[in-house]
Coordinates of C-alpha atoms and ligand atoms in Angstrom, one line a residue:
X13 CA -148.2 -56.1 -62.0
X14 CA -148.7 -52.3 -60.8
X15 CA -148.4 -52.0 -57.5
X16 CA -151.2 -51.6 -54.7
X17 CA -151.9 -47.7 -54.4
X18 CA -150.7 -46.9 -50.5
X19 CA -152.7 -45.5 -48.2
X20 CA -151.6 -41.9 -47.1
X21 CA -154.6 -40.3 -45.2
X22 CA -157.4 -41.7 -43.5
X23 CA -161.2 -39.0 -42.9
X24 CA -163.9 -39.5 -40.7
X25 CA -166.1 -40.9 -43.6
X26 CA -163.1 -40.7 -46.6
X27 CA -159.7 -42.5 -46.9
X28 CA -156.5 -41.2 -49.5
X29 CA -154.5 -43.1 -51.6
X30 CA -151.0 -42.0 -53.6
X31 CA -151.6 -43.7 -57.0
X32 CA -147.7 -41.8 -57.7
X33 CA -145.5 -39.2 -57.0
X34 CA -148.3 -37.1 -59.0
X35 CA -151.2 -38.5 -57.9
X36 CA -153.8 -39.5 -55.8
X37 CA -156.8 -41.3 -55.3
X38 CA -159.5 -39.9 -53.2
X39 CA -162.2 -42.4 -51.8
X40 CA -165.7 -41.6 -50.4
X41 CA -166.9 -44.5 -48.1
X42 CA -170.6 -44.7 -47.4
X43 CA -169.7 -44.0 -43.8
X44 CA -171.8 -41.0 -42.3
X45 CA -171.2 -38.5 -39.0
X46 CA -173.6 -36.7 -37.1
X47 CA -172.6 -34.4 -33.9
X48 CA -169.1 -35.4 -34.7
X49 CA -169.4 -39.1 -34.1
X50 CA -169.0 -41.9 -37.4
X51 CA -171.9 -44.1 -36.6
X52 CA -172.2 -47.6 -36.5
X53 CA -174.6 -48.0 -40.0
X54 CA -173.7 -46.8 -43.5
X55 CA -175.9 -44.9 -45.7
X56 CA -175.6 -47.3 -49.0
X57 CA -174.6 -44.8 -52.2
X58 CA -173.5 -41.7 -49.8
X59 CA -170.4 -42.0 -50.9
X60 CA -170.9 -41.9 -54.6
X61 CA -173.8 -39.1 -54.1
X62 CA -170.9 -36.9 -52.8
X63 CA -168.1 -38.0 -55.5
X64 CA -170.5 -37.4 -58.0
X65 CA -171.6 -33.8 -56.8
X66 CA -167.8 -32.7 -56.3
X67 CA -166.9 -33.7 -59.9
X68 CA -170.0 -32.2 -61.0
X69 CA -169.0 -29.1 -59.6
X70 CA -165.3 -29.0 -60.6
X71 CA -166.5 -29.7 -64.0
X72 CA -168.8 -26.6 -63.7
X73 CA -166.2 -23.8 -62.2
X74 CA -162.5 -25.1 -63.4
X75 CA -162.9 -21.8 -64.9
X76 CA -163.4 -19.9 -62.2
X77 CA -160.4 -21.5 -60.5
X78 CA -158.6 -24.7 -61.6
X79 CA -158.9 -27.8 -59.4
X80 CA -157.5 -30.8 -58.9
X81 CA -160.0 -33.7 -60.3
X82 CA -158.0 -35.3 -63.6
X83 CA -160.5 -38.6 -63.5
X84 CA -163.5 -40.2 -62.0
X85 CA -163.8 -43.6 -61.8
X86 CA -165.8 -46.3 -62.9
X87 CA -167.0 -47.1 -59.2
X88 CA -168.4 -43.6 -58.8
X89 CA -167.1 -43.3 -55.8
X90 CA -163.5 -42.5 -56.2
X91 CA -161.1 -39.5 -57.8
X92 CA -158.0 -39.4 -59.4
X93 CA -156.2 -36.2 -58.2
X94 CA -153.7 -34.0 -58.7
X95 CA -151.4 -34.0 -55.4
X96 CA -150.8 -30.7 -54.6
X97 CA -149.0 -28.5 -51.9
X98 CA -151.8 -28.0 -49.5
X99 CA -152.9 -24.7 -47.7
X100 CA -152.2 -24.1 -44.4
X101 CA -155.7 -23.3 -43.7
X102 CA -159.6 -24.1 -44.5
X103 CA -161.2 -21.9 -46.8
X104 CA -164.6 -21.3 -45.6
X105 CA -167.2 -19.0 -47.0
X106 CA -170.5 -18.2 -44.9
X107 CA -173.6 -16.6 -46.7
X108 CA -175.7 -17.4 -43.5
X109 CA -175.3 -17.4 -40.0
X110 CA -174.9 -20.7 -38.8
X111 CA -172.6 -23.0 -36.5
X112 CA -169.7 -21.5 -35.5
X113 CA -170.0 -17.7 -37.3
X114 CA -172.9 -17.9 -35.1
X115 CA -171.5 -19.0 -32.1
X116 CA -168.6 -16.1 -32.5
X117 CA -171.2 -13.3 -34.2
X118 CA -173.3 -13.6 -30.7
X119 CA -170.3 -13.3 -28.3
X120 CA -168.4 -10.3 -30.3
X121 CA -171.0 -9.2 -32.9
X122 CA -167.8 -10.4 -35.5
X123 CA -166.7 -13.9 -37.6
X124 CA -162.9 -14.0 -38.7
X125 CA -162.9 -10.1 -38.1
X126 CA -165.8 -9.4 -40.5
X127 CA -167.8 -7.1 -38.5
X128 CA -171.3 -7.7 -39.3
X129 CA -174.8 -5.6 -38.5
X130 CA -176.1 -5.9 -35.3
X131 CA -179.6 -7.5 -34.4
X132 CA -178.6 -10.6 -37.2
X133 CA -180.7 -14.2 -36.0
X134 CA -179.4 -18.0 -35.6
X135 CA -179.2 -18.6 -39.5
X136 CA -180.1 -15.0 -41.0
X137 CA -178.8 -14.5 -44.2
X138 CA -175.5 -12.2 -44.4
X139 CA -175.8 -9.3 -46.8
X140 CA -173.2 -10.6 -48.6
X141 CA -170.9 -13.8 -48.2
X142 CA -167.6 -13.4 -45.8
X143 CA -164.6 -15.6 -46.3
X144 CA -164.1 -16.8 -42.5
X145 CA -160.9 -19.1 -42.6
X146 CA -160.1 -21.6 -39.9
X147 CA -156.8 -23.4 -38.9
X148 CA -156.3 -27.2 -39.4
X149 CA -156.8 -28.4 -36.3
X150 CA -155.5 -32.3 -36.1
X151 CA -157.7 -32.8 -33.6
X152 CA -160.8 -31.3 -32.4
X153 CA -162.4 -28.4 -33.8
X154 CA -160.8 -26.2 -36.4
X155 CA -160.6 -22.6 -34.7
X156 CA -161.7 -19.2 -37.1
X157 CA -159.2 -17.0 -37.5
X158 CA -158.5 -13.5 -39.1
X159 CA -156.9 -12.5 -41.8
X160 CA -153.8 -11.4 -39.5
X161 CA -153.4 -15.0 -37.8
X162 CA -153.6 -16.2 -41.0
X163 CA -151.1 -14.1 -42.6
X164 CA -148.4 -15.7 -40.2
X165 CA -149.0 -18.6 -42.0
X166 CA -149.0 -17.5 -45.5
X167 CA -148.1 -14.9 -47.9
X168 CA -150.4 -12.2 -48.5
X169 CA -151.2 -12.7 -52.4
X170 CA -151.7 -16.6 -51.7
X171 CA -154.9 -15.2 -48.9
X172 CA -155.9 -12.8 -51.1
X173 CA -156.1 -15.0 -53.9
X174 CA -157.7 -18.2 -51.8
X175 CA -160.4 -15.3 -50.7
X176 CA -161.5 -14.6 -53.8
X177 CA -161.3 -18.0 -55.9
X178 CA -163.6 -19.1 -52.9
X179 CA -166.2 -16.5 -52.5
X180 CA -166.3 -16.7 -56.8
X181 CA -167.0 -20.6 -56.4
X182 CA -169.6 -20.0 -53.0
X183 CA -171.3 -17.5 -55.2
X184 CA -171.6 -19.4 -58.3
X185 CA -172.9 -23.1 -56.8
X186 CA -175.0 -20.8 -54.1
X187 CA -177.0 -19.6 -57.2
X188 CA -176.8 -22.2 -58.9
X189 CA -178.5 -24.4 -55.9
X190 CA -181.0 -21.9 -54.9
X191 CA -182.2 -21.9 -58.2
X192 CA -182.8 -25.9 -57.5
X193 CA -184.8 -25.0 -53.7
X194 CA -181.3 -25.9 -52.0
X195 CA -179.6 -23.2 -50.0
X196 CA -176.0 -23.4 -49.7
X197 CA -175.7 -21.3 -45.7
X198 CA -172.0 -22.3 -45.8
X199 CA -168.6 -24.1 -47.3
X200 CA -165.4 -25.2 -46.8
X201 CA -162.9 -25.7 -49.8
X202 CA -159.4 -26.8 -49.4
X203 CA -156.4 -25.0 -51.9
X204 CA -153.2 -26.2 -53.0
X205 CA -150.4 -25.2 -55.0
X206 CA -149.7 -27.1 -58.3
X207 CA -145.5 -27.7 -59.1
X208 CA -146.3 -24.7 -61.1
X209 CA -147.1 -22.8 -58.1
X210 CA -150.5 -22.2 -59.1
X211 CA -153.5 -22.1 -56.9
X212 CA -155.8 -25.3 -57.3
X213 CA -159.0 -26.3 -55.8
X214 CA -158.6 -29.6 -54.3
X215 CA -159.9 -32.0 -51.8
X216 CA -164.0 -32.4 -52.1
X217 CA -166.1 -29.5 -53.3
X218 CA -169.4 -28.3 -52.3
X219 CA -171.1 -31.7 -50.8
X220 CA -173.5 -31.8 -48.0
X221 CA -170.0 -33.1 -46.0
X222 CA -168.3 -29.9 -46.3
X223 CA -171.5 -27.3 -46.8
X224 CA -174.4 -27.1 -45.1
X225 CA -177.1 -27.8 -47.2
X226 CA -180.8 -26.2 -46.4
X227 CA -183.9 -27.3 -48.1
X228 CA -185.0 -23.6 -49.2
X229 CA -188.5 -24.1 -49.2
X230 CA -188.8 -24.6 -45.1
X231 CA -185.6 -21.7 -44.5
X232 CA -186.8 -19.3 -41.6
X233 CA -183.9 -16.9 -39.3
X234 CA -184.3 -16.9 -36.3
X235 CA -183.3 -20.5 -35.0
X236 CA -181.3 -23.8 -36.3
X237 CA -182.3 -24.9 -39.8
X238 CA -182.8 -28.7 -40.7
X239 CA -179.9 -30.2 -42.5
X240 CA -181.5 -31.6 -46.3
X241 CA -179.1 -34.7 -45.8
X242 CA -178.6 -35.5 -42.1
X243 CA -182.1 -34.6 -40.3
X244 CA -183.4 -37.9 -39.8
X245 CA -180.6 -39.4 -39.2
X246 CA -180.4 -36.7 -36.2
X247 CA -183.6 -36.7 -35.0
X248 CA -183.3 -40.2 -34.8
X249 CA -180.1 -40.3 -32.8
X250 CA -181.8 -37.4 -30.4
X251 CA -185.0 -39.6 -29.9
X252 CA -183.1 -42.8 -28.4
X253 CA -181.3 -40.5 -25.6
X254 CA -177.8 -41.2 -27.0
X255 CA -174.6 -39.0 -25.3
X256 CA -173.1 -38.1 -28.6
X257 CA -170.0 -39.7 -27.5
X258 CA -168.2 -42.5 -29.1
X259 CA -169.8 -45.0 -30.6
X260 CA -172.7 -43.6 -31.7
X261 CA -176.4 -45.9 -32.4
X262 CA -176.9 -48.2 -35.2
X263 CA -179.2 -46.4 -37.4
X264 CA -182.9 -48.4 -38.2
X265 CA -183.7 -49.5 -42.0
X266 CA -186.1 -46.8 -42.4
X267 CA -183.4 -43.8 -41.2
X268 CA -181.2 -45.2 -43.4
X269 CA -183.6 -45.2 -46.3
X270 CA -185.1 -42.2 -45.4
X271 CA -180.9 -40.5 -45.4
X272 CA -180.1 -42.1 -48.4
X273 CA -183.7 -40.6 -49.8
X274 CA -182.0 -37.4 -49.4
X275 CA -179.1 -37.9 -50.4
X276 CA -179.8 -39.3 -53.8
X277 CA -182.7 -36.2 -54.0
X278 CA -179.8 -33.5 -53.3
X279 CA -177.8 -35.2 -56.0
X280 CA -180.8 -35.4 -58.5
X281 CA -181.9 -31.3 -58.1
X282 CA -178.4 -30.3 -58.3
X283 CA -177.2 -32.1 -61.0
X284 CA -180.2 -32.3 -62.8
X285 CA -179.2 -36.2 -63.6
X286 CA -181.1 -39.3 -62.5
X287 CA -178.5 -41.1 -59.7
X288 CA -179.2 -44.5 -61.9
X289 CA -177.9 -42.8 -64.7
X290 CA -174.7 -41.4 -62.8
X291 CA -174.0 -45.3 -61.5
X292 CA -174.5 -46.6 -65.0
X293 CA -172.1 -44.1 -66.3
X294 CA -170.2 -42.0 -64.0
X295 CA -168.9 -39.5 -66.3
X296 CA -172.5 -37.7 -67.0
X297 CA -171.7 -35.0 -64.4
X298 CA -168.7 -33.7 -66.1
X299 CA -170.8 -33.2 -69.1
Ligands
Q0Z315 C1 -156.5 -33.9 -48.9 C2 -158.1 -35.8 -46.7 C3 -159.2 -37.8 -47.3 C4 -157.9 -37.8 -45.4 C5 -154.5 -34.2 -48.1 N1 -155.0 -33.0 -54.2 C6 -154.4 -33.2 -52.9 N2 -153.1 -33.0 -52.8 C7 -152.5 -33.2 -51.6 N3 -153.2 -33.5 -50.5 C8 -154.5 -33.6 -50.5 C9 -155.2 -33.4 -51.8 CL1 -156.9 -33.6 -52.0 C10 -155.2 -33.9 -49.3 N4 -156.6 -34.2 -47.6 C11 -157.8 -34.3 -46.9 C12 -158.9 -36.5 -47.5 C13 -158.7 -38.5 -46.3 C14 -157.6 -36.5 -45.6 F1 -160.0 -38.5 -48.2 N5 -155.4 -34.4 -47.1

C-alpha cells in the first residue's frame, strides 16, 4: 500500500503535497479570492481551468526556460512536480501599469527602481515590460523591491538570470494572448533551483491567479481595467455593501455561472481547446 502523500503547504485557493523526497503534487481547489478574501462559494472547474492553462504553458516555453511540471493528472486539476530549492523572491513582470507598480509609479514616478516616463495613466501600457520583484511576505502583502534589496538575498547571476527567463516567458504568453483578445498587464512566476543547480520555472504559470488578465477588446488607460475572470464576481461583492473583511458573501448561482463562464472562455481562447475535451483527456494541452 503506498503511503498517503503529506501535506506540506496550504494557498489561499491551492494546497501542496510531497509525493517523495523528489516530488510534489500541486493541487488547484475550485476556491476563489477577490480583494484578498477566499469566499464562501466555489467556482465549479476553476481549479482545473488554471491547472490546465499552467501545463499548457510549461508545455509551450520549457524551452525558453525549463520548469518543474513532470505530469498532469487524470483529475485535471492536479501536478506532479519537481521540488525544487525555491527563490527568495517573486518574479514579477509588468507590461502595464496596474496595482501596485501603479500605486509606487504615482508616489515616486519609479516601480522596483525602473524609472519610467512621466505623465503614464492607471493601466497605460509600459514601453517595454520591467521585471519588478517582490519579497515573500508570509503574511500580508508582498513589498516591491530593487534590484539592490534583492541582491542581499541572492547572488547576482541567479537575478540576472531569474530577470531574463521571466521577461522571455512574459513576452512570449503576452503575444501569444493578445493575439487571442486577452492582454496579459502583469505576472508573477516563482524559480527554483533543480539538485543540479539549474534555474527552473516552478509553482503555477501565467493563470488569471497569478496575472492579471484584461479582455483586450474593452482595454482603455487612464483608469482600473475589468478583470476577464473575476469581474462579476466583484461587482457582485461591491453591490451587497460587503467590508472586504473576513468572511466574505456567498456568491448567487448566476455569479457563479457567469465566473465560471469566464473562466472556461479564458481557457478555450488561450489554448485553443474545448474545456470538455481537456476534462475528457487532460493531456491535450501539452500537445
Ligand atoms: C510552491 C505554494 C501551493 C502552498 C513551495 N516545485 C516546487 N518545489 C518546491 N517548492 C514549491 C514548488 Cl512549486 C513551492 N509553493 C507555493 C503552492 C500551496 C504554497 F499550492 N511553495
Amino acid at each position: 500500500m503506498p503511503e498517503a502523500a503529506e501535506h506540506v503547504g496550504s494557498g489561499k485557493v491551492r494546497e501542496l503535497f510531497a509525493l517523495d523526497d523528489e516530488r510534489l503534487l500541486l493541487v488547484a481547489s475550485d476556491r476563489i479570492s477577490t480583494f484578498d478574501v477566499v469566499l464562501p462559494t466555489e467556482i465549479p472547474d476553476k481549479g482545473r481551468v488554471l491547472t490546465g492553462l499552467s501545463a499548457f504553458w510549461f508545455a509551450r516555453t520549457h524551452e525558453i526556460v525549463p520548469n518543474h511540471l513532470l505530469a498532469l493528472r487524470e483529475d485535471g486539476r492536479s501536478t506532479e512536480c519537481r521540488r525544487l530549492e525555491m527563490l527568495p523572491i517573486e518574479c514579477v513582470v509588468r507590461g502595464y501599469l496596474s496595482g501596485s507598480g501603479w500605486k509606487d509609479y504615482r508616489t515616486t514616478g519609479t516601480v522596483c527602481g525602473h524609472v519610467l516616463p512621466s505623465g503614464l495613466a492607471e493601466s497605460s501600457k509600459l514601453s517595454e515590460p520591467v521585471f519588478t520583484p517582490s519579497t515573500k511576505a508570509m503574511t500580508g502583502h508582498d513589498e516591491n523591491i530593487d534590484r539592490d534589496r534583492a541582491l542581499e538575498l541572492m547572488e547576482p547571476e541567479l537575478y540576472d538570470a531569474a530577470e531574463q527567463a521571466s521577461l522571455a516567458v512574459y513576452q512570449f504568453a503576452s503575444d501569444y494572448a493578445n493575439a487571442r483578445g486577452i492582454i496579459i498587464a502583469d505576472t508573477k512566476f516563482e524559480f527554483g533551483l533543480d539538485p543540479e543547480g539549474r534555474l527552473v520555472l516552478g509553482d503555477e504559470a501565467l493563470t488569471p491567479d497569478s496575472s492579471r488578465f484584461w479582455p483586450a477588446d474593452v482595454y482603455a488607460a487612464g483608469g482600473p481595467q475589468p478583470s476577464f475572470d473575476k469581474q462579476f464576481a466583484r461587482d457582485y461583492c461591491e453591490t451587497v455593501g460587503w467590508d472586504k473583511t473576513y468572511p466574505g458573501p456567498e456568491l448567487p448561482d448566476e455569479i457563479v455561472a457567469g465566473t465560471r463562464a469566464r473562466y472556461v472562455e479564458a481557457f478555450e481562447r488561450l489554448t485553443g481547446i474545448a474545456f470538455d475535451d481537456y476534462v475528457a483527456d487532460p493531456e491535450a494541452v501539452l500537445r
